[in-house]
XYZ file of C-alpha atoms in Angstrom:
561
model
C 43.465 4.949 2.828
C 39.852 5.484 4.096
C 38.562 4.951 0.488
C 40.468 1.607 0.299
C 39.149 0.460 3.675
C 35.650 1.287 2.506
C 36.098 -0.546 -0.640
C 37.449 -3.674 1.093
C 34.515 -3.535 3.594
C 32.096 -3.337 0.688
C 33.755 -6.304 -1.084
C 33.688 -8.459 2.116
C 29.976 -7.564 2.698
C 29.174 -8.629 -0.933
C 31.029 -11.996 -0.509
C 29.396 -12.790 2.676
C 25.970 -11.875 1.290
C 26.619 -14.062 -1.803
C 27.655 -16.992 0.402
C 24.557 -16.602 2.663
C 22.278 -16.348 -0.341
C 23.643 -19.352 -2.229
C 24.747 -21.726 0.594
C 23.009 -25.099 0.585
C 19.920 -24.957 2.765
C 20.153 -26.936 5.964
C 17.718 -29.825 6.482
C 15.048 -28.843 8.966
C 13.237 -31.118 11.395
C 9.382 -31.051 10.852
C 7.392 -32.325 13.799
C 3.747 -33.370 13.968
C 1.434 -34.711 16.668
C -1.184 -37.137 15.346
C -3.941 -37.938 17.821
C -5.992 -40.890 16.645
C -9.396 -40.259 18.067
C -13.066 -40.878 17.425
C -15.214 -37.878 16.308
C -18.857 -37.563 15.201
C -19.177 -36.800 11.547
C -22.361 -36.225 9.500
C -22.665 -37.068 5.722
C -25.645 -37.977 3.625
C -28.082 -37.269 6.399
C -26.283 -39.748 8.740
C -24.235 -38.952 11.695
C -21.796 -41.554 13.113
C -18.499 -41.730 15.075
C -15.474 -42.292 12.874
C -11.748 -42.758 13.600
C -9.857 -39.575 12.720
C -6.520 -37.908 13.166
C -6.772 -34.758 15.362
C -10.617 -34.839 14.900
C -10.178 -34.090 11.131
C -11.657 -35.918 8.150
C -9.690 -36.053 5.973
C -6.743 -35.780 8.166
C -3.993 -32.951 8.297
C -1.608 -32.332 5.368
C 2.047 -32.863 6.078
C 4.158 -30.178 4.501
C 7.945 -30.808 4.146
C 10.893 -29.889 1.978
C 13.077 -32.416 0.176
C 15.879 -33.106 2.587
C 13.883 -32.615 5.788
C 13.734 -34.953 8.720
C 10.235 -35.688 9.748
C 9.084 -36.776 13.255
C 5.369 -37.616 13.672
C 4.332 -38.730 17.103
C 1.172 -40.902 16.766
C -0.884 -41.391 19.991
C -3.779 -43.863 19.849
C -6.857 -42.835 21.655
C -9.244 -45.083 19.569
C -10.631 -48.449 20.275
C -8.783 -49.986 17.474
C -5.020 -50.825 17.386
C -3.434 -48.523 14.784
C -0.609 -48.201 12.368
C 0.049 -45.483 9.786
C 1.831 -45.936 6.451
C 3.630 -42.966 4.769
C 2.596 -44.174 1.260
C 5.468 -43.660 -1.350
C 8.167 -42.469 0.927
C 11.123 -44.844 0.370
C 12.288 -45.055 3.960
C 15.822 -46.031 3.112
C 17.138 -48.738 5.603
C 14.387 -47.512 7.854
C 11.418 -49.889 7.482
C 10.587 -49.211 11.198
C 8.856 -45.994 9.937
C 7.125 -47.580 7.046
C 3.990 -48.463 8.969
C 2.055 -51.573 7.585
C 0.835 -53.537 10.644
C 2.432 -56.953 11.235
C 4.839 -56.306 8.306
C 7.299 -53.650 9.618
C 5.800 -52.920 13.047
C 3.268 -54.256 15.498
C 0.317 -51.865 15.762
C 0.068 -49.090 18.289
C -2.058 -50.326 21.082
C -4.940 -48.241 22.486
C -3.508 -45.755 24.923
C 0.092 -45.949 23.539
C 2.210 -43.793 21.254
C 4.958 -44.268 18.546
C 7.246 -41.773 16.990
C 7.749 -42.213 13.307
C 11.071 -40.753 12.466
C 12.318 -40.570 8.949
C 14.171 -38.545 6.284
C 12.798 -37.366 2.896
C 15.698 -37.823 0.524
C 15.624 -37.565 -3.156
C 11.864 -37.098 -3.475
C 9.540 -34.207 -4.061
C 5.893 -33.929 -4.983
C 2.571 -35.458 -3.845
C 2.337 -38.553 -1.602
C -0.091 -39.441 1.167
C -0.491 -41.259 4.410
C -3.157 -43.607 5.656
C -4.009 -46.255 8.278
C -2.525 -49.569 7.374
C -4.622 -52.026 9.489
C -8.189 -53.337 8.998
C -10.269 -50.940 6.914
C -9.431 -47.889 8.991
C -8.007 -46.021 6.100
C -11.683 -45.338 5.026
C -11.514 -42.326 7.271
C -7.811 -42.103 8.544
C -5.927 -40.620 5.623
C -4.270 -37.303 4.471
C -1.813 -35.786 2.023
C 1.950 -35.347 1.976
C 3.337 -32.312 0.019
C 7.027 -32.311 -0.439
C 8.311 -29.040 -1.754
C 11.504 -28.948 -3.919
C 14.569 -27.540 -2.214
C 14.925 -23.814 -2.208
C 15.949 -22.383 -5.559
C 14.806 -25.533 -7.440
C 11.856 -24.654 -9.666
C 9.196 -26.939 -10.980
C 9.946 -28.348 -14.464
C 6.710 -26.804 -15.683
C 5.079 -23.321 -15.473
C 4.837 -21.972 -11.866
C 1.166 -22.161 -10.728
C -0.720 -19.330 -9.174
C -1.880 -21.553 -6.282
C -1.984 -25.175 -5.290
C -4.877 -27.281 -3.993
C -4.906 -30.839 -2.612
C -7.771 -33.078 -3.954
C -8.326 -36.179 -1.907
C -10.734 -38.705 -3.468
C -12.310 -41.017 -1.015
C -15.481 -43.004 -0.059
C -18.176 -42.769 2.626
C -20.249 -45.520 4.292
C -23.260 -44.740 6.289
C -22.705 -47.727 8.438
C -19.706 -48.386 10.513
C -17.029 -49.619 8.085
C -15.503 -52.313 10.355
C -19.006 -53.685 11.131
C -19.669 -53.857 7.382
C -16.475 -55.811 6.791
C -17.098 -58.236 9.620
C -20.590 -59.035 8.324
C -19.226 -59.667 4.888
C -16.524 -61.914 6.242
C -19.108 -63.846 8.312
C -21.187 -64.491 5.136
C -18.285 -65.253 2.973
C -19.280 -62.452 0.569
C -17.899 -59.034 -0.329
C -18.951 -56.360 2.237
C -21.518 -53.823 1.187
C -20.266 -51.111 -1.222
C -19.748 -47.573 -0.086
C -22.661 -45.041 -0.097
C -20.897 -42.246 -1.824
C -17.579 -41.109 -3.237
C -16.028 -37.915 -1.754
C -13.861 -35.113 -2.730
C -11.865 -33.830 0.326
C -14.226 -35.786 2.482
C -17.377 -34.305 0.942
C -19.787 -36.090 -1.551
C -21.061 -32.858 -3.195
C -24.589 -31.558 -4.008
C -25.796 -34.504 -6.048
C -26.226 -36.284 -2.659
C -28.941 -35.555 0.021
C -28.079 -33.250 2.920
C -24.938 -32.192 1.093
C -25.380 -28.509 0.724
C -22.783 -27.978 3.437
C -20.761 -30.932 2.455
C -19.434 -29.645 -0.870
C -15.783 -28.678 -1.538
C -15.395 -25.468 -3.494
C -12.208 -23.944 -4.986
C -12.161 -20.276 -6.044
C -10.202 -19.307 -9.134
C -9.394 -16.200 -11.114
C -9.654 -16.117 -14.910
C -6.298 -16.229 -16.671
C -4.498 -17.980 -13.859
C -3.031 -21.461 -13.716
C -3.503 -23.840 -10.795
C -1.816 -26.960 -9.543
C -4.104 -29.712 -8.316
C -2.496 -32.504 -6.227
C -4.891 -35.296 -6.727
C -4.801 -38.527 -4.574
C -7.063 -41.487 -4.779
C -7.567 -42.606 -1.203
C -10.607 -44.756 -1.865
C -10.521 -48.143 -0.574
C -11.763 -50.186 -3.583
C -12.344 -48.108 -6.707
C -10.279 -46.723 -9.593
C -11.667 -43.368 -10.508
C -12.008 -41.027 -13.353
C -11.539 -37.326 -12.503
C -12.237 -34.225 -14.564
C -13.513 -30.718 -14.566
C -16.311 -29.397 -16.827
C -14.962 -27.657 -20.042
C -11.317 -27.471 -18.600
C -8.347 -29.615 -19.719
C -5.895 -31.046 -17.293
C -2.128 -31.097 -17.944
C -0.478 -34.097 -16.234
C 2.956 -33.130 -14.825
C 3.672 -35.607 -12.085
C 2.586 -39.138 -10.877
C 3.427 -40.690 -7.549
C 5.881 -37.857 -6.749
C 7.810 -38.251 -10.082
C 7.704 -35.650 -12.850
C 6.345 -36.737 -16.145
C 6.495 -35.449 -19.812
C 3.440 -33.137 -19.751
C 0.361 -34.012 -21.744
C -3.118 -32.618 -21.867
C -6.307 -34.719 -21.302
C -9.948 -34.119 -20.625
C -9.876 -36.641 -17.699
C -7.466 -38.657 -15.669
C -7.659 -42.235 -14.392
C -6.266 -42.797 -10.932
C -6.143 -46.047 -8.910
C -6.322 -46.359 -5.217
C -2.990 -45.453 -3.881
C -1.882 -43.397 -6.777
C -1.247 -39.570 -6.886
C -1.434 -37.314 -9.929
C -0.472 -33.571 -10.203
C -2.219 -31.628 -12.997
C -2.139 -28.063 -14.078
C -5.431 -26.335 -14.805
C -5.855 -22.991 -16.644
C -8.803 -20.884 -15.551
C -9.421 -19.862 -19.140
C -13.121 -20.579 -19.750
C -16.028 -18.083 -19.356
C -16.276 -17.232 -15.705
C -18.837 -19.411 -14.096
C -19.192 -22.379 -11.821
C -17.922 -25.782 -13.015
C -18.145 -29.191 -11.355
C -15.033 -31.198 -10.509
C -16.233 -34.780 -10.635
C -15.040 -38.323 -9.784
C -16.732 -41.574 -10.673
C -15.550 -45.251 -10.826
C -13.885 -47.062 -13.594
C -14.876 -50.757 -13.712
C -14.839 -52.852 -16.849
C -16.259 -56.024 -15.417
C -19.848 -56.761 -14.156
C -19.054 -56.293 -10.505
C -20.986 -54.161 -7.946
C -19.458 -50.755 -7.178
C -20.574 -47.472 -5.658
C -21.597 -46.122 -9.143
C -22.366 -42.486 -7.851
C -20.518 -39.445 -8.894
C -18.799 -37.137 -6.334
C -18.701 -33.527 -7.141
C -16.876 -30.346 -5.978
C -17.024 -26.880 -7.451
C -14.433 -24.955 -9.530
C -15.706 -21.529 -8.858
C -14.532 -18.389 -10.727
C -14.187 -15.345 -8.474
C -17.144 -13.010 -8.445
C -19.737 -15.599 -9.781
C -22.995 -15.917 -7.619
C -23.334 -19.290 -5.895
C -26.915 -19.348 -7.356
C -25.410 -20.188 -10.730
C -25.887 -23.943 -11.380
C -22.366 -25.703 -12.053
C -21.864 -27.684 -15.237
C -20.901 -31.391 -15.098
C -17.914 -32.672 -17.059
C -18.453 -35.462 -19.642
C -16.216 -38.241 -18.058
C -15.559 -41.435 -19.847
C -18.155 -44.224 -19.425
C -17.682 -46.393 -16.332
C -16.433 -49.346 -18.587
C -14.327 -47.295 -21.040
C -11.256 -49.703 -21.196
C -9.946 -47.924 -24.322
C -9.652 -44.679 -22.576
C -8.010 -46.251 -19.617
C -5.415 -48.059 -21.645
C -4.845 -45.009 -23.769
C -4.438 -42.809 -20.872
C -1.782 -44.970 -19.183
C 0.085 -45.304 -22.441
C 0.562 -41.499 -22.348
C 2.391 -41.652 -18.980
C 6.192 -41.380 -19.420
C 9.001 -40.151 -17.099
C 10.419 -36.742 -17.791
C 13.822 -38.200 -18.219
C 15.687 -34.905 -18.330
C 19.407 -34.412 -17.230
C 18.248 -33.139 -13.925
C 15.480 -35.811 -13.479
C 16.841 -38.884 -15.310
C 14.982 -42.224 -15.616
C 17.508 -44.835 -14.404
C 15.817 -47.854 -15.819
C 17.604 -51.161 -15.059
C 18.670 -52.413 -18.546
C 19.910 -55.929 -17.351
C 17.931 -58.051 -15.006
C 19.391 -60.362 -12.377
C 16.022 -61.932 -11.114
C 12.865 -62.582 -13.206
C 9.593 -62.946 -11.337
C 6.259 -63.940 -12.686
C 3.264 -63.613 -10.291
C -0.336 -64.701 -11.165
C -3.247 -62.880 -9.588
C -6.083 -65.095 -8.727
C -9.507 -65.036 -7.062
C -11.065 -68.218 -5.710
C -13.459 -69.814 -3.239
C -12.475 -71.853 -0.193
C -14.981 -74.104 1.788
C -16.854 -72.348 4.570
C -19.738 -74.435 6.080
C -21.125 -71.466 8.051
C -21.105 -69.058 5.038
C -24.116 -68.303 2.740
C -23.017 -70.399 -0.173
C -20.852 -72.837 1.706
C -17.773 -70.991 0.469
C -15.646 -67.972 1.288
C -13.918 -65.806 -1.259
C -10.211 -65.760 -1.267
C -7.357 -64.157 -3.371
C -3.687 -65.386 -4.083
C -0.372 -64.635 -5.815
C 1.056 -67.765 -7.454
C -1.765 -69.681 -5.973
C -0.676 -68.693 -2.339
C -3.062 -66.781 -0.159
C -1.012 -64.846 2.291
C -1.596 -65.218 6.076
C -0.688 -62.235 8.159
C 1.692 -63.095 10.996
C 1.054 -62.462 14.595
C 4.257 -60.425 14.965
C 6.031 -58.002 12.539
C 7.953 -59.611 9.729
C 10.720 -56.908 9.871
C 11.318 -57.521 13.617
C 11.384 -61.307 13.078
C 14.022 -60.807 10.130
C 16.166 -58.351 12.032
C 16.256 -60.326 15.305
C 16.439 -63.608 13.378
C 13.300 -65.135 15.018
C 12.354 -68.458 13.436
C 8.894 -69.851 12.671
C 7.253 -66.541 11.594
C 7.751 -66.692 7.819
C 9.430 -68.688 5.176
C 11.345 -67.409 2.244
C 10.233 -69.911 -0.341
C 7.651 -67.913 -2.199
C 7.897 -69.262 -5.807
C 9.345 -67.171 -8.570
C 6.574 -68.326 -10.977
C 3.110 -70.163 -10.565
C 3.387 -73.792 -9.665
C 0.669 -74.563 -12.322
C 0.810 -72.817 -15.577
C -2.360 -72.461 -17.574
C -4.188 -70.239 -20.041
C -4.472 -67.383 -17.587
C -6.859 -65.238 -19.363
C -8.816 -67.868 -21.303
C -12.237 -69.379 -20.387
C -13.213 -68.743 -16.831
C -11.919 -71.408 -14.318
C -13.600 -71.906 -10.952
C -10.868 -74.200 -9.426
C -8.394 -72.889 -6.980
C -5.504 -74.755 -8.699
C -4.441 -76.156 -5.355
C -4.359 -72.739 -3.682
C -2.404 -72.931 -0.442
C -2.160 -70.524 2.538
C 0.940 -69.328 4.345
C 3.201 -66.507 5.363
C 5.638 -67.047 2.452
C 7.830 -64.228 1.156
C 10.677 -63.967 -1.446
C 14.307 -63.179 -0.539
C 16.116 -60.661 -2.815
C 19.950 -59.951 -2.981
C 21.023 -56.482 -2.176
C 21.519 -54.203 -5.081
C 20.146 -56.879 -7.563
C 17.936 -55.842 -10.380
C 14.434 -57.274 -10.443
C 11.744 -57.681 -13.091
C 8.282 -58.571 -11.859
C 5.496 -59.406 -14.270
C 2.058 -59.322 -12.688
C -0.446 -61.353 -14.592
C -4.242 -61.145 -14.103
C -6.104 -64.409 -14.443
C -9.681 -65.515 -15.058
C -10.017 -67.648 -11.939
C -13.685 -66.755 -11.002
C -13.328 -63.479 -13.120
C -10.664 -61.144 -14.519
C -10.408 -57.727 -12.819
C -7.991 -54.823 -12.604
C -5.689 -54.615 -9.727
C -3.578 -51.694 -8.491
C -0.407 -53.068 -6.812
C 1.692 -51.110 -4.460
C 5.362 -51.942 -3.434
C 6.534 -50.438 -0.170
C 10.032 -49.051 0.124
C 10.608 -48.468 -3.655
C 9.725 -46.788 -6.837
C 9.718 -48.907 -9.834
C 9.513 -48.512 -13.672
C 6.506 -49.716 -15.524
C 8.392 -51.029 -18.614
C 5.386 -52.765 -20.205
C 1.768 -53.677 -20.068
C -0.644 -55.555 -22.267
C -3.987 -57.509 -22.605
C -4.083 -61.244 -22.601
C -1.329 -63.583 -21.481
C 2.310 -62.326 -21.073
C 4.524 -63.727 -23.804
C 8.203 -63.967 -22.650
C 9.464 -64.402 -26.183
C 7.647 -61.381 -27.769
C 6.522 -58.874 -25.135
C 9.849 -57.844 -23.731
C 10.991 -56.627 -27.146
C 8.269 -53.984 -26.969
C 9.306 -52.764 -23.501
C 9.955 -49.029 -23.003
C 13.445 -48.877 -21.465
C 14.006 -45.164 -22.195
C 11.306 -43.088 -20.374
C 8.767 -45.563 -18.732
C 6.566 -44.171 -15.932
C 8.183 -44.325 -12.506
C 5.671 -45.217 -9.804
C 5.003 -46.837 -6.496
C 1.470 -48.116 -7.366
C 0.609 -49.578 -10.683
C -2.656 -50.902 -12.264
C -2.703 -54.327 -13.775
C -5.281 -54.177 -16.551
C -8.420 -56.434 -16.554
C -7.377 -59.686 -18.211
C -3.893 -58.415 -18.829
C -0.361 -57.970 -17.447
C 2.090 -55.348 -16.214
C 5.862 -55.607 -16.068
C 7.854 -53.518 -13.581
C 11.651 -53.205 -12.889
C 13.455 -51.890 -9.874
C 16.920 -52.144 -8.271
C 16.750 -53.804 -4.806
C 19.047 -51.215 -3.066
C 16.784 -50.735 0.134
C 17.430 -53.511 2.714
C 14.588 -54.624 4.790
C 11.073 -56.281 4.561
C 8.912 -54.584 2.033
C 5.187 -55.328 1.491
C 3.700 -55.973 -1.911
C -0.109 -56.002 -2.171
C -3.162 -55.071 -4.108
C -4.351 -51.646 -2.976
C -7.991 -52.729 -3.220
C -8.647 -53.288 0.417
C -11.131 -55.990 -0.448
C -8.533 -58.093 -2.155
C -5.832 -57.412 0.372
C -8.035 -58.790 3.148
C -8.608 -61.897 0.999
C -4.864 -62.643 0.789
C -3.672 -60.775 -2.267
C -0.330 -59.797 -0.813
C 3.209 -60.981 -0.102
C 6.541 -59.288 0.792
C 10.156 -59.102 -0.194
C 13.028 -59.422 2.229
C 15.861 -57.560 0.765
C 19.214 -58.605 2.282
C 21.779 -56.239 3.765
C 24.604 -54.942 1.549
C 28.295 -55.138 2.327
C 28.673 -51.439 3.271
C 27.993 -49.783 6.547
C 25.384 -47.625 4.875
C 23.745 -50.588 3.248
C 22.255 -52.386 6.294
C 19.057 -51.995 8.182
C 19.084 -49.303 10.760
C 18.716 -50.434 14.435
C 15.021 -50.445 15.575
C 13.847 -47.494 17.662
C 13.484 -47.961 21.445
C 9.701 -47.403 21.460
C 8.956 -49.884 18.844
C 5.352 -51.289 19.456
C 4.934 -54.734 20.859
C 2.462 -57.310 19.745
């Protein structure tokens, strides 16, 4: 009898232990306090006050697990009004937590706070956060690391360690002053004085001995780099001397792994790579420099950090990588063609095969009259010949509360004046108009959007970001998009899934997504220069019929304009 009781007790213990071990992990609530404040920072022999979060440059990393609820209280102590965007998080039904000023919220006034409260659902990987007002994201930015749920391994070899690599820019002057001067003159503002890696320009710049990021590694081990381009205006090449990079994720979506000597990453994009420390122990530079294939002024200096093998003296000079030439378009196009979704049973690529709504948006640069400007003109930018005017109150609030007179939903599905988009340069604005015009999309409809670069003033590459959604990049090409021929070459099997995509210089990109997230969602060029000139619009996605298919009620502490 005693033996039977002992056996039963043992069995009950084993069952309970099994249940505890394999029960679904409960979602946690992760809380953060972000104090937006001015701090004095020194770079390139120049000290200046900059806007920071918690006095840090770059700002703190947010660590969460897929399925977590996140609450971030942002208190604004700076002289500027502030809003923060959680770039790449889908914010299902919850545009109130998305963050772009005057699109989903009014900015947080000086001395006030706002609680961003959202769930991380169905996403894992590397994303980032940044200020979404004025040019304040020059210094107000940081990373978001979303860990897979417990017991869910990476679909690639487990790395020994991970490291966040934030690529950015630095201005010796106050950034907002630089922008205001440019706007007054009707010209682009002065370019940055340096690129940075984790806020540091590296030893190729003066006064940078203490301002160099170093990562120590051990020979024979594999490391995961979570790379983020948080620069305002430059697409960047990144590489490590003598070390290959294996791309395994873009914009928090797993990819089919491929190995490359360098990556190309546009502002707003993230890329995870594996690096094997398998070279002769030494010191090797990690480097970032701009990609620009048209004759425009950019900060053409190379930022560096150090990939340092353990035990190697710091007196050893690091070796520079051979990055592609600044104008190497063939490398850029070839690299992007290699990006494909993993499309496995666990991580499928659910590409919309049928399209309900076809959109065709042309990207144009132009000049408007400006009597007080240097040349009598001011630079402008447009989509479908419309330069977007920011409202004085938030679009989402206006839509939710049915306030009239703030925006119209008559943004055209195609340009009003077709022309040879990438032919001989045109300097006319083609009757460019201004207005707060957006497009209304039916809930759960499938959308194809073709973004077409044009040669108004000049061709140029443009990284476009869509808030609230991931999309599939089903096609891209150089020249004018051909509706009769190009769709036949689309990749509808395993195209890359992203939240930010580059439109190639003098070319086009086609994306598809299902409009299953109700709300008002910003679409804009992620070059801050072009966004400020009006290269932006928004989608208002209607509510669905179900109770879980409508916009959530707004929080009580929603900022007021």
